[in-house]
Coordinates of C-alpha atoms in Angstrom, one line a residue:
X213 CA -2.2 16.0 -5.3
X214 CA -4.5 18.5 -3.7
X215 CA -8.2 18.5 -4.6
X216 CA -7.9 21.8 -6.4
X217 CA -4.9 20.7 -8.5
X218 CA -6.7 17.4 -9.3
X219 CA -9.8 19.3 -10.5
X220 CA -7.7 21.8 -12.5
X221 CA -5.9 18.9 -14.2
X222 CA -9.2 17.4 -15.3
X223 CA -10.4 20.8 -16.6
X224 CA -7.1 21.2 -18.5
X225 CA -7.8 17.9 -20.2
X226 CA -11.2 19.0 -21.4
X227 CA -9.7 22.3 -22.6
X228 CA -7.1 20.5 -24.7
X229 CA -9.7 18.7 -26.7
X230 CA -9.4 15.1 -27.8
X231 CA -7.6 12.8 -30.2
X232 CA -9.2 10.0 -32.3
X233 CA -8.3 7.2 -34.6
X234 CA -4.8 5.7 -35.0
X235 CA -1.5 7.4 -35.0
X236 CA -0.1 8.6 -38.3
X237 CA 2.5 6.0 -39.4
X238 CA 5.0 8.7 -40.5
X239 CA 4.6 11.4 -37.8
X240 CA 3.3 9.2 -35.0
X241 CA 0.7 11.9 -34.1
X242 CA -3.1 11.5 -33.7
X243 CA -5.8 13.5 -35.3
X244 CA -7.3 16.1 -32.9
X245 CA -10.8 17.4 -32.4
X246 CA -11.9 20.2 -30.0
X247 CA -14.7 19.7 -27.4
X248 CA -16.6 22.6 -29.2
X249 CA -16.4 20.7 -32.5
X250 CA -18.2 17.8 -30.8
X251 CA -21.0 20.2 -29.6
X252 CA -19.7 20.7 -26.0
X253 CA -18.7 24.1 -24.5
X254 CA -16.5 24.1 -21.4
X255 CA -17.7 26.8 -19.0
X256 CA -15.6 28.9 -16.7
X257 CA -16.9 27.1 -13.6
X258 CA -15.7 23.8 -15.0
X259 CA -19.0 22.5 -16.2
X260 CA -19.8 21.4 -19.7
X261 CA -22.7 22.8 -21.6
X262 CA -24.2 21.0 -24.7
X263 CA -24.3 23.3 -27.8
X264 CA -27.0 22.1 -30.1
X265 CA -25.9 24.3 -33.0
X266 CA -22.2 23.2 -32.8
X267 CA -23.3 19.6 -32.5
X268 CA -25.5 19.8 -35.6
X269 CA -22.7 21.4 -37.6
X270 CA -20.2 18.8 -36.4
X271 CA -22.6 16.0 -37.3
X272 CA -22.9 17.3 -40.8
X273 CA -19.1 17.3 -41.1
X274 CA -18.7 13.6 -40.1
X275 CA -18.7 13.6 -36.3
X276 CA -20.1 10.1 -36.2
X277 CA -17.1 8.8 -38.1
X278 CA -14.8 10.6 -35.6
X279 CA -16.6 9.1 -32.6
X280 CA -16.5 5.6 -34.2
X281 CA -12.7 5.9 -34.6
X282 CA -12.4 6.1 -30.8
X283 CA -12.1 9.4 -29.0
X284 CA -9.8 10.1 -26.0
X285 CA -10.7 13.3 -24.2
X286 CA -7.7 15.4 -23.3
X287 CA -5.4 13.3 -25.4
X288 CA -3.5 15.9 -27.3
X289 CA -0.4 14.5 -29.0
X290 CA 2.9 14.9 -27.3
X291 CA 6.3 15.5 -28.9
X292 CA 7.6 12.8 -31.3
X293 CA 11.4 12.5 -31.3
X294 CA 13.4 11.8 -34.4
X295 CA 13.2 8.2 -35.6
X296 CA 16.0 5.6 -34.9
X297 CA 18.0 4.8 -38.0
X298 CA 18.2 1.2 -39.2
X299 CA 21.2 0.0 -41.3
X300 CA 20.4 -3.5 -42.8
X301 CA 22.8 -6.1 -43.9
X302 CA 20.7 -8.5 -46.1
X303 CA 20.8 -12.2 -45.3
X304 CA 22.3 -14.7 -47.7
X305 CA 22.5 -18.4 -48.1
X306 CA 25.6 -18.3 -45.9
X307 CA 24.8 -15.6 -43.4
X308 CA 21.9 -14.3 -41.3
X309 CA 20.4 -10.9 -41.9
X310 CA 21.4 -8.2 -39.4
X311 CA 20.3 -4.7 -38.6
X312 CA 22.4 -2.0 -36.9
X313 CA 20.0 0.4 -35.0
X314 CA 21.1 3.8 -33.8
X315 CA 18.5 4.7 -31.2
X316 CA 17.3 8.3 -30.4
X317 CA 15.9 9.8 -27.2
X318 CA 12.2 9.5 -26.6
X319 CA 9.7 12.0 -25.1
X320 CA 7.6 11.1 -22.1
X321 CA 4.8 8.6 -23.1
X322 CA 6.3 8.0 -26.6
X323 CA 6.2 4.4 -27.8
X324 CA 8.6 2.5 -30.0
X325 CA 7.5 -0.9 -31.5
X326 CA 10.3 -3.1 -32.8
X327 CA 11.1 -6.8 -33.1
X328 CA 7.7 -7.7 -31.6
X329 CA 8.0 -5.5 -28.5
X330 CA 6.4 -2.2 -27.6
X331 CA 8.6 0.1 -25.4
X332 CA 7.1 3.1 -23.7
X333 CA 9.2 6.0 -22.4
X334 CA 8.7 6.9 -18.8
X335 CA 7.3 10.1 -17.3
X336 CA 10.7 11.8 -17.7
X337 CA 11.4 10.4 -21.2
X338 CA 14.2 8.1 -22.2
X339 CA 17.7 8.7 -23.4
X340 CA 19.0 7.0 -26.5
X341 CA 21.3 4.9 -24.4
X342 CA 18.4 3.8 -22.1
X343 CA 16.3 2.7 -25.1
X344 CA 19.2 0.7 -26.5
X345 CA 19.8 -0.9 -23.2
X346 CA 16.2 -2.0 -23.0
X347 CA 16.3 -3.7 -26.3
X348 CA 19.8 -5.2 -25.7
X349 CA 20.8 -8.8 -24.8
X350 CA 17.6 -10.5 -26.0
X351 CA 19.1 -13.8 -26.8
X352 CA 16.0 -15.8 -27.8
X353 CA 12.6 -15.2 -29.4
X354 CA 9.4 -15.5 -27.4
X355 CA 10.6 -13.5 -24.3
X356 CA 7.6 -11.5 -23.0
X357 CA 7.5 -7.8 -22.2
X358 CA 6.8 -8.5 -18.5
X359 CA 9.8 -10.9 -18.3
X360 CA 12.1 -8.3 -19.8
X361 CA 10.8 -5.7 -17.4
X362 CA 11.6 -7.9 -14.5
X363 CA 15.0 -9.2 -15.6
X364 CA 16.2 -5.7 -16.7
X365 CA 14.5 -3.8 -13.8
X366 CA 12.8 -1.5 -16.2
X367 CA 10.7 1.5 -15.1
X368 CA 10.7 5.3 -15.0
X369 CA 14.1 5.4 -13.5
X370 CA 15.4 3.3 -16.4
X371 CA 13.7 5.4 -19.0
X372 CA 10.6 3.4 -19.4
X373 CA 9.4 -0.2 -19.9
X374 CA 7.9 -2.7 -22.3
X375 CA 4.1 -2.5 -22.3
X376 CA 3.2 -5.5 -24.6
X377 CA 4.4 -8.0 -27.0
X378 CA 7.3 -10.6 -27.0
X379 CA 10.6 -10.8 -28.9
X380 CA 9.8 -11.9 -32.4
X381 CA 12.0 -12.7 -35.4
X382 CA 15.1 -11.0 -34.1
X383 CA 17.7 -11.4 -31.3
X384 CA 20.1 -8.8 -30.0
X385 CA 23.5 -8.6 -28.4
X386 CA 25.1 -6.0 -26.1
X387 CA 24.5 -2.4 -26.8
X388 CA 27.3 0.1 -27.6
X389 CA 26.1 3.3 -26.1
X390 CA 23.0 4.1 -28.2
X391 CA 23.6 1.6 -31.0
X392 CA 22.6 -2.0 -31.1
X393 CA 22.8 -4.9 -33.6
X394 CA 19.9 -7.2 -34.2
X395 CA 20.2 -10.5 -35.9
X396 CA 17.5 -12.4 -37.6
X397 CA 16.4 -15.6 -35.9
X398 CA 16.0 -17.2 -39.3
X399 CA 19.0 -19.1 -40.5
X400 CA 20.9 -17.9 -43.6
X401 CA 18.1 -16.2 -45.5
X402 CA 17.0 -12.8 -46.7
X403 CA 14.1 -11.9 -44.5
X404 CA 11.8 -8.9 -44.2
X405 CA 13.8 -6.0 -42.9
X406 CA 13.6 -5.0 -39.3
X407 CA 11.1 -2.2 -39.1
X408 CA 9.9 0.2 -36.3
X409 CA 6.8 2.2 -35.5
X410 CA 6.7 5.3 -33.2
X411 CA 3.8 7.0 -31.6
X412 CA 3.8 10.3 -29.7
X413 CA 2.9 10.2 -26.1
X414 CA -0.6 11.2 -25.1
X415 CA -2.2 12.1 -21.8
X416 CA -5.9 11.5 -22.1
X417 CA -8.5 12.0 -19.3
X418 CA -9.2 8.4 -18.7
X419 CA -5.5 7.6 -18.3
X420 CA -5.0 10.5 -16.0
X421 CA -7.9 9.6 -13.7
X422 CA -6.7 5.9 -13.7
X423 CA -3.2 7.1 -12.8
X424 CA -4.7 9.1 -9.9
X425 CA -7.3 6.8 -8.5
X426 CA -6.5 3.4 -10.0
X427 CA -5.0 0.5 -8.0
X428 CA -1.5 2.0 -8.2
X429 CA -2.7 5.6 -8.6
X430 CA -1.3 8.6 -6.7
X431 CA -4.5 9.3 -4.7
X432 CA -5.1 5.6 -4.0
X433 CA -1.5 5.4 -2.8
X434 CA -2.0 8.3 -0.5
X435 CA -5.2 6.7 0.9
X436 CA -3.3 3.5 1.4
X437 CA -0.5 5.3 3.2
X438 CA -3.1 7.0 5.5
X439 CA -4.7 3.6 6.2
X440 CA -1.3 2.1 6.9
X441 CA -0.4 5.0 9.2
X442 CA -3.7 4.7 10.9
X443 CA -3.2 1.0 11.5
X444 CA 0.3 1.7 12.8
X445 CA -1.1 4.3 15.2
X446 CA -3.8 1.9 16.3
X447 CA -1.1 -0.8 16.9
X448 CA 1.0 1.6 18.8
X449 CA -2.0 2.7 20.9
X450 CA -2.8 -1.0 21.6
X451 CA 0.8 -1.6 22.7
X452 CA 0.8 1.6 24.8
X453 CA -2.5 0.5 26.4
X454 CA -1.1 -2.9 27.1
X455 CA 2.0 -1.4 28.7
X456 CA -0.1 1.0 30.8
X457 CA -2.3 -1.9 31.9
X458 CA 0.8 -3.9 32.8
X459 CA 2.2 -1.0 34.8
X460 CA -1.2 -0.5 36.5
X461 CA -1.4 -4.2 37.4
X462 CA 2.1 -4.0 38.7
X463 CA 1.2 -1.1 40.9
X464 CA -2.0 -2.9 42.1
X465 CA 0.1 -5.9 43.0
X466 CA 2.6 -3.8 44.8
X467 CA -0.2 -2.0 46.6
X468 CA -1.8 -5.3 47.6
X469 CA 1.6 -6.6 48.9
X470 CA 2.1 -3.3 50.8
X471 CA -1.4 -3.5 52.2
X472 CA -0.8 -7.1 53.3
X473 CA 2.5 -6.0 54.9
X474 CA 0.7 -3.2 56.7
X475 CA -1.9 -5.6 58.0
X476 CA 0.8 -7.9 59.3
X477 CA 2.6 -5.0 60.9
X478 CA -0.7 -3.9 62.5
X479 CA -1.4 -7.4 63.7
X480 CA 2.1 -7.7 65.1
X481 CA 1.7 -4.3 66.8
X482 CA -1.5 -5.4 68.4
X483 CA 0.1 -8.6 69.6
X484 CA 3.0 -6.7 71.0
X485 CA 0.7 -4.3 72.8
X486 CA -1.2 -7.2 74.3
X487 CA 2.0 -8.9 75.4
X488 CA 3.3 -5.6 76.9
X489 CA 0.0 -5.0 78.7
X490 CA 0.1 -8.6 80.1
X491 CA 3.7 -8.1 81.2
X492 CA 2.9 -4.8 82.9
X493 CA 0.0 -6.4 84.7
X494 CA 2.1 -9.3 85.8
X495 CA 4.8 -7.0 87.2
X496 CA 2.1 -4.9 89.0
X497 CA 0.7 -8.0 90.7
X498 CA 4.1 -9.1 91.9

């Protein structure tokens, strides 16, 4: 990202306001509060100005309780998709409880908690089939989120990945398009029905900055790419310098050999001239 777009994105987070507290268990959305309601005015130049009057009014309306609930700047709720449907077949003394789940598509950043695992949709969202595939073929309990991500190659291209948890209480078989059957890990008993929790995706300021400048962030990745390219150029320069030095040394060796040959030729010429002079003198004396 360019510096200007990076700054504009930060300004847009402040303009959105903030969310606080926990997601509503029904809608999955967070409560929102504006920056102005917290006593802060966002200026046209991107700076923030403290507003004493607004802060005093907000304090009288329970601002401290809002702050105590945990505020995320720029964390306006995203879109929450329709909830998956769960059709339960109760367990008996002769059969395990099962639950047929019909998954739905998920919006970017939306999370779905089910059977001990938390799945988060990727930046492009997740189709119902992708969500079902992520939860499919979990044959035993206790499998961690990271293990599933690795074994299933989960990520943005697969619709998202598991962020936390481990398989708990339920196992699953193969998915059929967007439907999947879970089976209780408890033998032949009526257990607590399989439940799920959805939360809408959010994009708060801290997450955005971390995504940009964190260890795997876009800006940090660009810096690392520049460093890598710089190191590659330095390596190529060193190789080129070594090659030029080798060529130079080769030329020096050839010049030295040629110089030695010229010296030998000069010595030979001098010797021949001396011999010729001696022969001429000898002929003259005779």
